[in-house]
Amino acid sequence: MTTTRAPRVRKPRRTPAEMFLDTIKDVVLAAGRSDEDLLSPAAEHFHLRVENGGYMPLVIEAFTVHLERPILGAVAHRVLSVAHYFESNGDLVADPEVELLAGRLLPLAITQGFFGRRVVGQLDEDRGQFLVSPSGQREVKNFAGMWARNIREQGFAEAARQAVLLRQHGYVEGGAPTPE
């Protein structure tokens, strides 16, 4: 008697940008915050800082920009900024920082310490559209996918979860996630 197996259904592979956004949402939710606060264009400025042992703090911010479009009028878009910061000569330096248009997973810029900032997508208010560099987009998306794996492996979601538990029990440590 022969048995036939059902064909394997492969899940669509997530893009590096999707992995990055999912990782950031996991950290935000672990910190007791809402992903609506992070992603909704109607939300106010979002800020979260997560300390995690020997790693540089992870800072997640989101804000809304409005793009005036012909016929459609003003359209709101959520910009997400994720960064590690270190101090150099009294100044905070982002290393790295990735900015993306959250709703479309469209990278806007990457900053890498002393290499500076590279803009790969920008808002053209006169034309009511976003202008992009395809090669720069690929580069930032691939970097974001690698960084998402590092953020997961370094345990930032767990650090955020632990800090919430400490705060709930009256312990306020330097590692507590700080909403601002």
Short mmCIF file of N, CA and C in Angstrom, two decimals, residues 21-119:
data_model
loop_
_atom_site.label_atom_id
_atom_site.label_comp_id
_atom_site.label_asym_id
_atom_site.label_seq_id
_atom_site.Cartn_x
_atom_site.Cartn_y
_atom_site.Cartn_z
N LEU A 21 10.28 45.16 11.08
CA LEU A 21 9.09 45.74 11.71
C LEU A 21 8.50 44.79 12.74
N ASP A 22 8.44 43.49 12.45
CA ASP A 22 7.92 42.52 13.42
C ASP A 22 8.76 42.50 14.69
N THR A 23 10.08 42.58 14.53
CA THR A 23 10.98 42.58 15.69
C THR A 23 10.74 43.82 16.55
N ILE A 24 10.61 44.97 15.92
CA ILE A 24 10.38 46.21 16.66
C ILE A 24 9.02 46.15 17.37
N LYS A 25 8.01 45.63 16.68
CA LYS A 25 6.69 45.49 17.32
C LYS A 25 6.77 44.57 18.53
N ASP A 26 7.55 43.49 18.44
CA ASP A 26 7.72 42.58 19.58
C ASP A 26 8.31 43.30 20.79
N VAL A 27 9.31 44.14 20.56
CA VAL A 27 9.93 44.90 21.66
C VAL A 27 8.92 45.88 22.25
N VAL A 28 8.18 46.56 21.39
CA VAL A 28 7.18 47.54 21.84
C VAL A 28 6.10 46.86 22.68
N LEU A 29 5.59 45.73 22.20
CA LEU A 29 4.55 45.01 22.95
C LEU A 29 5.10 44.46 24.26
N ALA A 30 6.34 43.97 24.25
CA ALA A 30 6.96 43.45 25.47
C ALA A 30 7.12 44.55 26.51
N ALA A 31 7.27 45.79 26.05
CA ALA A 31 7.41 46.92 26.97
C ALA A 31 6.05 47.42 27.46
N GLY A 32 4.99 46.72 27.09
CA GLY A 32 3.66 47.10 27.56
C GLY A 32 3.03 48.23 26.78
N ARG A 33 3.57 48.52 25.61
CA ARG A 33 3.03 49.59 24.77
C ARG A 33 2.22 48.98 23.63
N SER A 34 1.45 49.79 22.97
CA SER A 34 0.59 49.32 21.88
C SER A 34 1.27 49.54 20.53
N ASP A 35 1.12 48.56 19.64
CA ASP A 35 1.67 48.77 18.30
C ASP A 35 0.85 49.81 17.53
N GLU A 36 -0.37 50.11 17.99
CA GLU A 36 -1.14 51.21 17.41
C GLU A 36 -0.45 52.54 17.68
N ASP A 37 0.08 52.69 18.91
CA ASP A 37 0.82 53.91 19.25
C ASP A 37 2.04 54.07 18.35
N LEU A 38 2.59 52.95 17.96
CA LEU A 38 3.79 52.94 17.12
C LEU A 38 3.45 53.22 15.66
N LEU A 39 2.37 52.61 15.16
CA LEU A 39 2.14 52.60 13.72
C LEU A 39 1.00 53.47 13.20
N SER A 40 0.08 53.84 14.05
CA SER A 40 -1.09 54.59 13.57
C SER A 40 -0.72 56.04 13.23
N PRO A 41 -1.03 56.49 12.01
CA PRO A 41 -0.77 57.89 11.66
C PRO A 41 -1.52 58.88 12.55
N ALA A 42 -2.58 58.41 13.21
CA ALA A 42 -3.35 59.28 14.10
C ALA A 42 -2.70 59.41 15.48
N ALA A 43 -1.72 58.55 15.78
CA ALA A 43 -1.09 58.55 17.10
C ALA A 43 -0.14 59.74 17.25
N GLU A 44 0.13 60.07 18.51
CA GLU A 44 1.09 61.14 18.80
C GLU A 44 2.51 60.60 18.70
N HIS A 45 3.47 61.49 18.94
CA HIS A 45 4.88 61.08 18.92
C HIS A 45 5.08 59.91 19.87
N PHE A 46 5.82 58.91 19.44
CA PHE A 46 6.08 57.70 20.22
C PHE A 46 7.57 57.65 20.52
N HIS A 47 7.90 57.31 21.77
CA HIS A 47 9.31 57.17 22.17
C HIS A 47 9.42 56.03 23.17
N LEU A 48 10.38 55.14 22.94
CA LEU A 48 10.65 54.05 23.87
C LEU A 48 12.16 53.81 23.87
N ARG A 49 12.72 53.71 25.05
CA ARG A 49 14.15 53.41 25.21
C ARG A 49 14.25 52.15 26.05
N VAL A 50 14.98 51.16 25.54
CA VAL A 50 15.14 49.89 26.25
C VAL A 50 16.62 49.67 26.53
N GLU A 51 16.95 49.54 27.81
CA GLU A 51 18.31 49.22 28.24
C GLU A 51 18.43 47.70 28.30
N ASN A 52 19.60 47.19 27.93
CA ASN A 52 19.78 45.74 27.92
C ASN A 52 21.24 45.38 28.18
N GLY A 53 21.57 45.29 29.46
CA GLY A 53 22.89 44.82 29.85
C GLY A 53 24.03 45.54 29.18
N GLY A 54 24.92 44.79 28.53
CA GLY A 54 26.12 45.35 27.93
C GLY A 54 25.93 45.91 26.53
N TYR A 55 24.71 45.97 26.05
CA TYR A 55 24.45 46.50 24.71
C TYR A 55 24.08 47.98 24.79
N MET A 56 24.26 48.68 23.68
CA MET A 56 23.81 50.07 23.63
C MET A 56 22.29 50.09 23.72
N PRO A 57 21.71 51.11 24.39
CA PRO A 57 20.26 51.19 24.49
C PRO A 57 19.62 51.20 23.10
N LEU A 58 18.44 50.59 23.01
CA LEU A 58 17.67 50.60 21.77
C LEU A 58 16.59 51.67 21.92
N VAL A 59 16.55 52.61 20.99
CA VAL A 59 15.59 53.70 21.03
C VAL A 59 14.68 53.58 19.82
N ILE A 60 13.38 53.53 20.09
CA ILE A 60 12.37 53.41 19.04
C ILE A 60 11.49 54.65 19.10
N GLU A 61 11.38 55.34 17.98
CA GLU A 61 10.53 56.53 17.91
C GLU A 61 9.66 56.45 16.67
N ALA A 62 8.51 57.11 16.74
CA ALA A 62 7.63 57.20 15.57
C ALA A 62 6.93 58.55 15.61
N PHE A 63 6.74 59.11 14.43
CA PHE A 63 6.03 60.39 14.31
C PHE A 63 5.31 60.39 12.97
N THR A 64 4.38 61.31 12.82
CA THR A 64 3.56 61.37 11.63
C THR A 64 3.96 62.54 10.74
N VAL A 65 4.03 62.29 9.43
CA VAL A 65 4.24 63.35 8.45
C VAL A 65 3.01 63.37 7.55
N HIS A 66 2.71 64.55 7.04
CA HIS A 66 1.55 64.71 6.17
C HIS A 66 2.04 65.08 4.77
N LEU A 67 1.54 64.37 3.80
CA LEU A 67 1.91 64.58 2.41
C LEU A 67 0.68 65.09 1.67
N GLU A 68 0.80 66.25 1.08
CA GLU A 68 -0.31 66.85 0.33
C GLU A 68 -0.33 66.22 -1.06
N ARG A 69 -1.39 65.48 -1.37
CA ARG A 69 -1.49 64.79 -2.66
C ARG A 69 -2.58 65.43 -3.52
N PRO A 70 -2.33 65.58 -4.81
CA PRO A 70 -3.38 66.09 -5.69
C PRO A 70 -4.60 65.17 -5.61
N ILE A 71 -5.75 65.71 -5.62
CA ILE A 71 -7.05 65.03 -5.55
C ILE A 71 -7.31 64.45 -4.16
N LEU A 72 -6.36 63.70 -3.59
CA LEU A 72 -6.57 63.05 -2.30
C LEU A 72 -6.48 64.01 -1.12
N GLY A 73 -5.79 65.11 -1.28
CA GLY A 73 -5.57 66.02 -0.16
C GLY A 73 -4.44 65.50 0.71
N ALA A 74 -4.46 65.88 1.98
CA ALA A 74 -3.39 65.49 2.90
C ALA A 74 -3.51 64.01 3.27
N VAL A 75 -2.40 63.30 3.16
CA VAL A 75 -2.34 61.90 3.54
C VAL A 75 -1.28 61.77 4.64
N ALA A 76 -1.66 61.12 5.75
CA ALA A 76 -0.73 60.97 6.88
C ALA A 76 0.06 59.68 6.73
N HIS A 77 1.36 59.75 7.02
CA HIS A 77 2.24 58.59 7.00
C HIS A 77 3.02 58.54 8.30
N ARG A 78 3.24 57.34 8.82
CA ARG A 78 3.99 57.16 10.06
C ARG A 78 5.44 56.85 9.72
N VAL A 79 6.35 57.63 10.28
CA VAL A 79 7.79 57.40 10.11
C VAL A 79 8.30 56.74 11.39
N LEU A 80 9.04 55.66 11.22
CA LEU A 80 9.60 54.90 12.33
C LEU A 80 11.11 55.07 12.32
N SER A 81 11.67 55.41 13.48
CA SER A 81 13.11 55.54 13.65
C SER A 81 13.55 54.56 14.73
N VAL A 82 14.55 53.75 14.42
CA VAL A 82 15.08 52.79 15.39
C VAL A 82 16.59 53.01 15.43
N ALA A 83 17.14 53.14 16.65
CA ALA A 83 18.57 53.46 16.75
C ALA A 83 19.18 52.91 18.03
N HIS A 84 20.47 52.70 17.95
CA HIS A 84 21.33 52.55 19.13
C HIS A 84 22.08 53.88 19.22
N TYR A 85 22.33 54.34 20.43
CA TYR A 85 23.09 55.59 20.60
C TYR A 85 24.28 55.35 21.51
N PHE A 86 25.39 56.03 21.20
CA PHE A 86 26.52 56.08 22.12
C PHE A 86 26.93 57.53 22.26
N GLU A 87 27.71 57.81 23.29
CA GLU A 87 28.14 59.18 23.54
C GLU A 87 29.58 59.37 23.06
N SER A 88 29.80 60.48 22.35
CA SER A 88 31.13 60.83 21.88
C SER A 88 31.33 62.32 22.10
N ASN A 89 32.32 62.67 22.91
CA ASN A 89 32.60 64.07 23.22
C ASN A 89 31.36 64.82 23.69
N GLY A 90 30.55 64.15 24.50
CA GLY A 90 29.37 64.78 25.07
C GLY A 90 28.15 64.79 24.16
N ASP A 91 28.27 64.30 22.93
CA ASP A 91 27.14 64.26 22.00
C ASP A 91 26.66 62.83 21.84
N LEU A 92 25.34 62.67 21.64
CA LEU A 92 24.80 61.35 21.31
C LEU A 92 24.97 61.11 19.82
N VAL A 93 25.46 59.91 19.49
CA VAL A 93 25.69 59.54 18.11
C VAL A 93 24.88 58.28 17.82
N ALA A 94 24.05 58.32 16.78
CA ALA A 94 23.28 57.15 16.37
C ALA A 94 24.19 56.19 15.62
N ASP A 95 24.19 54.93 16.03
CA ASP A 95 25.00 53.93 15.34
C ASP A 95 24.45 52.54 15.62
N PRO A 96 23.63 52.04 14.77
CA PRO A 96 23.05 52.63 13.57
C PRO A 96 21.70 53.26 13.89
N GLU A 97 21.12 53.91 12.89
CA GLU A 97 19.74 54.35 12.93
C GLU A 97 19.13 54.05 11.57
N VAL A 98 17.96 53.45 11.60
CA VAL A 98 17.20 53.18 10.38
C VAL A 98 15.88 53.92 10.50
N GLU A 99 15.54 54.66 9.45
CA GLU A 99 14.24 55.34 9.38
C GLU A 99 13.47 54.74 8.22
N LEU A 100 12.20 54.43 8.47
CA LEU A 100 11.39 53.93 7.38
C LEU A 100 9.96 54.41 7.49
N LEU A 101 9.30 54.42 6.36
CA LEU A 101 7.89 54.73 6.29
C LEU A 101 7.16 53.46 6.67
N ALA A 102 6.56 53.44 7.85
CA ALA A 102 6.07 52.20 8.45
C ALA A 102 4.99 51.51 7.62
N GLY A 103 4.00 52.25 7.13
CA GLY A 103 2.90 51.63 6.43
C GLY A 103 3.28 50.96 5.13
N ARG A 104 4.34 51.45 4.50
CA ARG A 104 4.76 50.90 3.21
C ARG A 104 6.10 50.17 3.30
N LEU A 105 6.66 50.09 4.49
CA LEU A 105 7.97 49.46 4.71
C LEU A 105 9.00 50.01 3.73
N LEU A 106 8.97 51.31 3.58
CA LEU A 106 9.83 52.02 2.64
C LEU A 106 10.97 52.68 3.41
N PRO A 107 12.20 52.17 3.29
CA PRO A 107 13.32 52.82 3.98
C PRO A 107 13.52 54.25 3.49
N LEU A 108 13.78 55.14 4.45
CA LEU A 108 14.03 56.54 4.13
C LEU A 108 15.50 56.90 4.29
N ALA A 109 16.14 56.37 5.36
CA ALA A 109 17.53 56.75 5.60
C ALA A 109 18.19 55.74 6.54
N ILE A 110 19.51 55.72 6.48
CA ILE A 110 20.30 54.94 7.41
C ILE A 110 21.45 55.82 7.89
N THR A 111 21.73 55.77 9.18
CA THR A 111 22.86 56.47 9.76
C THR A 111 23.75 55.43 10.42
N GLN A 112 25.04 55.49 10.12
CA GLN A 112 25.97 54.57 10.73
C GLN A 112 27.15 55.34 11.30
N GLY A 113 27.01 55.70 12.57
CA GLY A 113 28.08 56.35 13.31
C GLY A 113 28.84 57.39 12.53
N PHE A 114 30.10 57.16 12.39
CA PHE A 114 30.98 58.15 11.78
C PHE A 114 30.94 58.13 10.25
N PHE A 115 30.21 57.16 9.67
CA PHE A 115 30.06 57.13 8.21
C PHE A 115 29.00 58.12 7.75
N GLY A 116 28.17 58.55 8.67
CA GLY A 116 27.16 59.55 8.34
C GLY A 116 25.82 58.97 7.97
N ARG A 117 25.01 59.85 7.42
CA ARG A 117 23.62 59.54 7.09
C ARG A 117 23.49 59.41 5.58
N ARG A 118 22.80 58.37 5.16
CA ARG A 118 22.53 58.15 3.74
C ARG A 118 21.02 58.14 3.53
N VAL A 119 20.51 59.07 2.75
CA VAL A 119 19.08 59.15 2.45
C VAL A 119 18.81 58.28 1.23
#
